[in-house]
Tab-separated table of C-alpha atoms in Angstrom:
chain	number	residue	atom	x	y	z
A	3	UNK	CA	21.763	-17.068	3.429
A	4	UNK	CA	19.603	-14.381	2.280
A	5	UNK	CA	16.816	-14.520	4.247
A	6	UNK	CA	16.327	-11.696	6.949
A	7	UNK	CA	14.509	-13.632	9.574
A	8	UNK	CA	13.070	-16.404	11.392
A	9	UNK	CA	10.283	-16.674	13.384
A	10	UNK	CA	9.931	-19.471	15.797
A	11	UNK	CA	6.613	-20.026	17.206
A	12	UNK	CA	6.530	-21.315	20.985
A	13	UNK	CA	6.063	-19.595	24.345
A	14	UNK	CA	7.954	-17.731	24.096
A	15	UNK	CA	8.011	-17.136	20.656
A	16	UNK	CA	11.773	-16.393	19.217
A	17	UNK	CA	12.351	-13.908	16.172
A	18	UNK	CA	16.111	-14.885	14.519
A	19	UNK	CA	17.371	-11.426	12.991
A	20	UNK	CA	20.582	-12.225	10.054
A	21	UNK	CA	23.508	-10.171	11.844
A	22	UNK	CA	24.259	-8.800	8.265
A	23	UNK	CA	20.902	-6.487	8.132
A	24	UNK	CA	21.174	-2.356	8.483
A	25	UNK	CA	19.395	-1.442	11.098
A	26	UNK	CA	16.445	-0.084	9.003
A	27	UNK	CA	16.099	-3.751	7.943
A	28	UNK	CA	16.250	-4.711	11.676
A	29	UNK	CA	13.521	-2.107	12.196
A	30	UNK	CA	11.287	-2.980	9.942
A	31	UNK	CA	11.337	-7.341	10.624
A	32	UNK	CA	10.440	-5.888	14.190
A	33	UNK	CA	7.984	-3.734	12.905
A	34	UNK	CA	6.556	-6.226	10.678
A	35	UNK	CA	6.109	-9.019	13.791
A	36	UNK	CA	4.487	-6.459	15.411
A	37	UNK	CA	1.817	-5.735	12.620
A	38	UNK	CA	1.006	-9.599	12.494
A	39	UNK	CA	0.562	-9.318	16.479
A	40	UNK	CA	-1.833	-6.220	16.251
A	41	UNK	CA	-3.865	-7.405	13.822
A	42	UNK	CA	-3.871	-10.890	15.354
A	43	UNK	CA	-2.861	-12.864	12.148
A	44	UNK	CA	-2.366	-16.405	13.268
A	45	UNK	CA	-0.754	-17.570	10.203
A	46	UNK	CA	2.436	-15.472	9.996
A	47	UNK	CA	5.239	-15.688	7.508
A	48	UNK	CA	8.259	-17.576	9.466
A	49	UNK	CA	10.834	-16.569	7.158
A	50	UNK	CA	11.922	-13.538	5.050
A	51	UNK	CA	11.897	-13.189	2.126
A	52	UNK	CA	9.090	-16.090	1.392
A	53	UNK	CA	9.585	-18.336	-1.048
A	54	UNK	CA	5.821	-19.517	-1.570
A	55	UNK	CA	2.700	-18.390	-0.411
A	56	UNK	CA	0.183	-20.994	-0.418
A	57	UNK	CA	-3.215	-19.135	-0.329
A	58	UNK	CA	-4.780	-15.722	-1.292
A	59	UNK	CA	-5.188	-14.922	2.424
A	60	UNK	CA	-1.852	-15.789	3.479
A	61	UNK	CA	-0.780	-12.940	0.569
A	62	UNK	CA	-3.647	-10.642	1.952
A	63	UNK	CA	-2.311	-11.168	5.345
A	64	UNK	CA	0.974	-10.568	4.577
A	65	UNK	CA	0.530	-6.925	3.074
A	66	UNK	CA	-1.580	-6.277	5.932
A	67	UNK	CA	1.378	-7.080	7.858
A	68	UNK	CA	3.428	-5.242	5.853
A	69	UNK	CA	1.115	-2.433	5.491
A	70	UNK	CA	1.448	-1.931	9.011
A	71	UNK	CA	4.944	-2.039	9.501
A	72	UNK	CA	5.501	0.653	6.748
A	73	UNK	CA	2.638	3.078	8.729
A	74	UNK	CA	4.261	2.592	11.667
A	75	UNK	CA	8.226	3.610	10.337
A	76	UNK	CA	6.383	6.404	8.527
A	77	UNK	CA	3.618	8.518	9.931
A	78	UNK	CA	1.650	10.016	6.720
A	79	UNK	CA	0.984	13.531	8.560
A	80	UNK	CA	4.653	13.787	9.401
A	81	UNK	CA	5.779	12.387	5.945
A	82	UNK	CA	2.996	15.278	4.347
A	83	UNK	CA	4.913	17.798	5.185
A	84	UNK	CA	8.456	16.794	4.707
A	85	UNK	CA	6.880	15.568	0.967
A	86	UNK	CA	5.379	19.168	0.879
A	87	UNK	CA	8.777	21.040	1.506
A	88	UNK	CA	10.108	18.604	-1.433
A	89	UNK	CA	7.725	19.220	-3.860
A	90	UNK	CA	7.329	23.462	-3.174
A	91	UNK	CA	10.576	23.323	-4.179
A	92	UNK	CA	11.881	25.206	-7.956
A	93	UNK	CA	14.618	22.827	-7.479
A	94	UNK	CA	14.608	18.900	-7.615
A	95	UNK	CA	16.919	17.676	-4.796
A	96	UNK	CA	17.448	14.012	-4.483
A	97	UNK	CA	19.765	14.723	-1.751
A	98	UNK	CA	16.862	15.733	0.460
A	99	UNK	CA	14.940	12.299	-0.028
A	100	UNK	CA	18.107	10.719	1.196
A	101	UNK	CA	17.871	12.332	4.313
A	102	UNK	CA	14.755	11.060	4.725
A	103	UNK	CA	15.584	7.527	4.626
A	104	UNK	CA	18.540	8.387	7.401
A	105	UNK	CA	15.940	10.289	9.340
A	106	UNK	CA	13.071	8.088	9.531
A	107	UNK	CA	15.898	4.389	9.253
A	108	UNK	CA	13.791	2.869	5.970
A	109	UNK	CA	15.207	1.385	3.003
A	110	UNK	CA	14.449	2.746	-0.285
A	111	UNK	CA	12.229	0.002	-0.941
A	112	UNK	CA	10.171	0.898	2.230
A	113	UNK	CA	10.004	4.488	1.796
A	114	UNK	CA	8.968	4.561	-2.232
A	115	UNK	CA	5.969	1.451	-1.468
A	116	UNK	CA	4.709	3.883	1.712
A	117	UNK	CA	4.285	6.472	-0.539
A	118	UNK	CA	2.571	5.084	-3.074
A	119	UNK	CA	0.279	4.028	-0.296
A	120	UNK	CA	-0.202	7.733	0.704
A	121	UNK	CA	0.186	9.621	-1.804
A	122	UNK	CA	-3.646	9.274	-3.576
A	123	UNK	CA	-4.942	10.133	-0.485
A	124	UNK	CA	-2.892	13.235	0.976
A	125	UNK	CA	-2.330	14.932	-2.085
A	126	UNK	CA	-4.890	13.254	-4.203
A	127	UNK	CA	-2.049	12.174	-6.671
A	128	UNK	CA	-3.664	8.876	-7.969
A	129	UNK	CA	-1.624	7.864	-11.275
A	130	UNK	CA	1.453	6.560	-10.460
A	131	UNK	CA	3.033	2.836	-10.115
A	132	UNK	CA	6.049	1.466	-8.266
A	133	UNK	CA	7.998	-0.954	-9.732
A	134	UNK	CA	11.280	-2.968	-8.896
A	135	UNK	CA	14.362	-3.976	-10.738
A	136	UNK	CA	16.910	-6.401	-9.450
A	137	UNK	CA	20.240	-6.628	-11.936
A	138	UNK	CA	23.057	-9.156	-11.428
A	139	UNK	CA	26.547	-7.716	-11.849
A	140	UNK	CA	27.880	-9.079	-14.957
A	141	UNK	CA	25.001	-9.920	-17.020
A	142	UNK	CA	22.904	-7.620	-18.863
A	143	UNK	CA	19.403	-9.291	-17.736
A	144	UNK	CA	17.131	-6.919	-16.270
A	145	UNK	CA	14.255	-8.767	-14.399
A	146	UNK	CA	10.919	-6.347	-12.915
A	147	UNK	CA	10.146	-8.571	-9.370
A	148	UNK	CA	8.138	-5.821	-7.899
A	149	UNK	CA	4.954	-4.137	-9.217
A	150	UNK	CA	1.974	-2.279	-8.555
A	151	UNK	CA	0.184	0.063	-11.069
A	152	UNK	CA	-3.089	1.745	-10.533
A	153	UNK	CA	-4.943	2.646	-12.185
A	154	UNK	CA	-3.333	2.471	-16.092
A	155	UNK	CA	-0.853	0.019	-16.805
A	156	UNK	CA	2.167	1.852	-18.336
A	157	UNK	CA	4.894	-0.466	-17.668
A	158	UNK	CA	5.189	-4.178	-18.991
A	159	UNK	CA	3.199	-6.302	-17.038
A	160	UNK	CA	1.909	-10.539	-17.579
A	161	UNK	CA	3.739	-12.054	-20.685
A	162	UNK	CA	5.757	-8.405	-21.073
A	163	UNK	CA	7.645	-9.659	-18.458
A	164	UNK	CA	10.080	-11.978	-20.510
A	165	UNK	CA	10.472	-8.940	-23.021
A	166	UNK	CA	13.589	-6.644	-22.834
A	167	UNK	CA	12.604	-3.216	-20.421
A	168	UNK	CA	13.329	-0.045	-22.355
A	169	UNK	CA	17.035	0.694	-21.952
A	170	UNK	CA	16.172	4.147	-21.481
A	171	UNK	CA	13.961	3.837	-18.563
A	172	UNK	CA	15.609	5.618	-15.485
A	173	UNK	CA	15.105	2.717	-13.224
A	174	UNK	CA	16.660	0.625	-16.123
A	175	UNK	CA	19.901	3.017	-16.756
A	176	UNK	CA	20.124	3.474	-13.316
A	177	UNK	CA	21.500	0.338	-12.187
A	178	UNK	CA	23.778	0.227	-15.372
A	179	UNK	CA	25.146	3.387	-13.483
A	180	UNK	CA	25.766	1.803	-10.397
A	181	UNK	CA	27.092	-0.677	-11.657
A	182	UNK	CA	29.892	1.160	-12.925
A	183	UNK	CA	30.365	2.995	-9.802
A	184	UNK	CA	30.781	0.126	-8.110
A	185	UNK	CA	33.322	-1.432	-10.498
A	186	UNK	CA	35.292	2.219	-9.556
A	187	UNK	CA	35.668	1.086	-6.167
A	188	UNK	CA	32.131	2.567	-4.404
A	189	UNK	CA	30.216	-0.932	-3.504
A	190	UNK	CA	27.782	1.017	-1.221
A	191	UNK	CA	26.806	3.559	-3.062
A	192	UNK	CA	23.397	4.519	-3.029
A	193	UNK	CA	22.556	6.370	-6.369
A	194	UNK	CA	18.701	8.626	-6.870
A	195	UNK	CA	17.637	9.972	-9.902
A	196	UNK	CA	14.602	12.084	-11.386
A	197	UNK	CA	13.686	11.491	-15.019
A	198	UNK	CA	10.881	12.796	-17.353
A	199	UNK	CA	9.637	9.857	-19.685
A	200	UNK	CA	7.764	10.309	-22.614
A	201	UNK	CA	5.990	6.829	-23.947
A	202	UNK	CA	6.579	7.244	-27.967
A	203	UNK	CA	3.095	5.011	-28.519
A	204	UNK	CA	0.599	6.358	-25.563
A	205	UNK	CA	1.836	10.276	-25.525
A	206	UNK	CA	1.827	9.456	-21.740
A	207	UNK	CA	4.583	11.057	-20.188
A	208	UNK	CA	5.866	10.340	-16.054
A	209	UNK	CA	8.126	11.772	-13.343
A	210	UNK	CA	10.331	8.792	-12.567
A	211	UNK	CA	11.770	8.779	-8.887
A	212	UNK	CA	14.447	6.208	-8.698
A	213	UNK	CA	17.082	4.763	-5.898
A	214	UNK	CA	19.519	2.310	-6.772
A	215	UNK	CA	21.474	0.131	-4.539
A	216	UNK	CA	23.370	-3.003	-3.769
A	217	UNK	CA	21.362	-5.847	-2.057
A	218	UNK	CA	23.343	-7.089	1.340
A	219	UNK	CA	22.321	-10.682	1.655
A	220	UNK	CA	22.800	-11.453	-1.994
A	221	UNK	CA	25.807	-11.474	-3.772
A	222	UNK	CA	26.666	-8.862	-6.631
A	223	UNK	CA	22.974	-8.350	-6.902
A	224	UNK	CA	21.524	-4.601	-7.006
A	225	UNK	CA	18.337	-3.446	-7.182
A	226	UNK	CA	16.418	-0.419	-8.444
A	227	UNK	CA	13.026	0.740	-6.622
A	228	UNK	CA	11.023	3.413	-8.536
A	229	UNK	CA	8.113	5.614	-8.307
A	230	UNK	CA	6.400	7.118	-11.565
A	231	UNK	CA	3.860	9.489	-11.017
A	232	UNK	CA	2.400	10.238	-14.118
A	233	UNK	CA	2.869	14.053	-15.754
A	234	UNK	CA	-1.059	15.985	-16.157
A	235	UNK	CA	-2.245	19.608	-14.760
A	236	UNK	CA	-2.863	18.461	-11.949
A	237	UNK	CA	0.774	16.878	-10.775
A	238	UNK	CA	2.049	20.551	-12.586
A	239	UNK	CA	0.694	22.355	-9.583
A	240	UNK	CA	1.495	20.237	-7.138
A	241	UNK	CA	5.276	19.567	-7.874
A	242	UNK	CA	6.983	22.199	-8.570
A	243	UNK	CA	10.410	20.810	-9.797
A	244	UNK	CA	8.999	19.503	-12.807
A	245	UNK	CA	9.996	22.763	-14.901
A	246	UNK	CA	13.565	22.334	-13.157
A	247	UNK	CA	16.162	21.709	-16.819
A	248	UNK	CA	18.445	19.580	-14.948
A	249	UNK	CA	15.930	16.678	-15.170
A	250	UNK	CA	16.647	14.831	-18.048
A	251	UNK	CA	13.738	14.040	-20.435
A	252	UNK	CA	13.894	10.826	-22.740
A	253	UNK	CA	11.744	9.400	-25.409
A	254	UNK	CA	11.015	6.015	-24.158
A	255	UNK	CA	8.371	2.720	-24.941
A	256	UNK	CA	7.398	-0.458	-22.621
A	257	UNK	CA	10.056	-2.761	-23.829
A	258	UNK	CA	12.429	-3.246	-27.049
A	259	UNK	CA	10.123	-5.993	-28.379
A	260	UNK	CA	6.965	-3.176	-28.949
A	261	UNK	CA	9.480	-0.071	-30.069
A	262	UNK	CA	8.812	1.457	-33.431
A	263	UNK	CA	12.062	3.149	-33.235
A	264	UNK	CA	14.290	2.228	-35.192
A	265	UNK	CA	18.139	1.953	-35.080
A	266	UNK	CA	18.449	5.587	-35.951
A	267	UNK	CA	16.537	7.157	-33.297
A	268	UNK	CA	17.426	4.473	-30.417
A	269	UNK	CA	21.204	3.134	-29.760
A	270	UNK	CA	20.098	1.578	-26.519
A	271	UNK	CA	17.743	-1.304	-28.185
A	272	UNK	CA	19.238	-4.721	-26.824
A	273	UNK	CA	16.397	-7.114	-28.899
A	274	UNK	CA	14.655	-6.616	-32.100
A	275	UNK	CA	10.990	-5.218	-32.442
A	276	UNK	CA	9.572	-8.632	-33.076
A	277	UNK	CA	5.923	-7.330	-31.315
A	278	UNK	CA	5.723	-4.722	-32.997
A	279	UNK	CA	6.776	-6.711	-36.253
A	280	UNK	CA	4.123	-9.146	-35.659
A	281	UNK	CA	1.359	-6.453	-35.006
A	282	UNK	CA	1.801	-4.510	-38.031
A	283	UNK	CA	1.674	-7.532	-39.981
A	284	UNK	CA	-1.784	-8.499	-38.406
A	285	UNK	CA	-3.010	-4.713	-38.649
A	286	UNK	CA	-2.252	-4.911	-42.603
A	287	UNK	CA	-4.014	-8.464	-43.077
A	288	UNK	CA	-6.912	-6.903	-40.894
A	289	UNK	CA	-7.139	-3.800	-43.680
A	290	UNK	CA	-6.805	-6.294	-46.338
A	291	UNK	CA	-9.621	-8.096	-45.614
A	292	UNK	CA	-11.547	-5.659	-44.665
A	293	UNK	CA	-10.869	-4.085	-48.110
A	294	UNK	CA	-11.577	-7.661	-49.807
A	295	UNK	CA	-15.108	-7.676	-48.293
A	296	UNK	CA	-16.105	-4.245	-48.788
A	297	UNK	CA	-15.685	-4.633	-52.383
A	298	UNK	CA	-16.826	-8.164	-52.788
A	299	UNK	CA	-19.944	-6.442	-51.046
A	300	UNK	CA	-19.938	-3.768	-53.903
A	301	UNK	CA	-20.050	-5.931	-56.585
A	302	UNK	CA	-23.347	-7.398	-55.297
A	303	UNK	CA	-21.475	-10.787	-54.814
A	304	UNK	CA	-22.161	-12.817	-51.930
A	305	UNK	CA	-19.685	-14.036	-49.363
């Protein structure tokens, strides 16, 4: 089975833990019962993950829940300054944000959606979205489950989602990468990345933090959490890794549907730019007409 927990209601009340968790998983089910107890939800979640949720409050209660649990794994004044040491740094060191995770026992998922909880407020860095990207060994679909962008959209989003994610995304390459590793005999290996993306449409360019991994409770599936902050003066001064060459930097769009590269410039493209297609076409009929009534309108004739 795949889910993480049970929670039996009853006095006393029983909490059913899947003997295949880590212990950072363990940590944070705990950690989550206890938020719904502290903030005296009555309506908790009884299993993990949830397959539907069946009002807006039960959702609202649930990151509440989950809100808490992450605040209480991570204090934000202790995080501040182990975030601080990370970011004075000339260097980027992904090595260092692994030892956070084994310090403070979080998953990757927990530690990147904490700080994107803290970061606008200590350090005032308010552009930036976390995403996640679950990939199936074997198949080259690449689905987003996970968002949360504030407060530009600069990933796919709504209908985007059935489009094909830019190839050269680093959350997108990066489980492409595990993969591999894993076919070489590693099937634990926890991969993290930095990357420095440059949208080809918006000019917009973002720091990409991104840790890769293989999901326990689900077969031959791995998944990719990612935080983009994005790139202006202000992130400059704080971070100070950004100059550091060894991050890559890549030319990159939304997905393969809205690219106007073409196969020239981009070897990665898995579908054609059918979007893009389609809204050129409409931009030229738009100019045509336009054209058509301005001189229609010249000529004195009526419309």
């Amino acid at each position: 089975t795949d889910q993480r927990f049970i929670f039996l209601p009853g006095k006393p009340s029983q909490l059913l833990l899947n003997n295949q968790l880590v212990p950072s998983q363990h940590v944070y089910s705990l950690a989550l019962q206890i938020g719904y107890s502290e903030l005296k939800i009555r309506k908790r979640l009884r299993t993990s993950p949830h397959k539907q949720f069946d009002s807006f409050d039960q959702v609202m209660d649930n990151f509440r829940a989950s809100y808490f649990a992450g605040a209480l794994m991570l204090n934000r004044n202790q995080v501040k300054e182990e975030l601080k040491e990370i970011f004075q740094s000339e260097t980027w060191n992904g090595d260092a944000i692994l030892e956070l995770l084994k310090h403070h026992e979080v998953t990757p998922e927990t530690f990147l959606h904490r700080l994107s909880q803290i970061l606008p407020g200590l350090f005032k860095i308010t552009e930036l979205h976390y995403f996640r990207f679950e990939h199936l060994v074997g198949k080259n679909e690449i689905r987003l489950t996970k968002e949360l962008n504030m407060p530009r959209t600069l990933v796919p989003s709504g209908v985007r989602l059935k489009e094909h994610h830019c190839r050269r995304w680093l959350p997108v390459s990066l489980l492409k990468i595990l993969e591999e590793e894993q076919l070489k005999g590693n099937p634990n290996k926890i991969l993290i990345r930095t990357q420095r993306a440059q949208f080809v449409e918006s000019g917009d360019e973002v720091l990409f933090i991104s840790i890769a991994h293989a999901l326990r409770l689900r077969s031959k599936m791995n998944r990719c959490v990612s935080l983009g902050l994005r790139i202006d003066n202000a992130l400059k001064r704080k971070v100070k890794f950004l100059n550091d060459p060894q991050i890559p930097v890549e030319k990159v769009n939304q997905t393969c549907e809205r690219c106007p590269l073409d196969n020239s410039q981009c070897s990665e493209r898995t579908a054609p730019p059918s979007v893009f297609i389609q809204e050129k076409k409409e931009e030229l009929m738009n100019r045509t007409l336009k054209k058509l009534v301005t001189d229609y309108r010249t000529k004195n004739l009526k419309i």
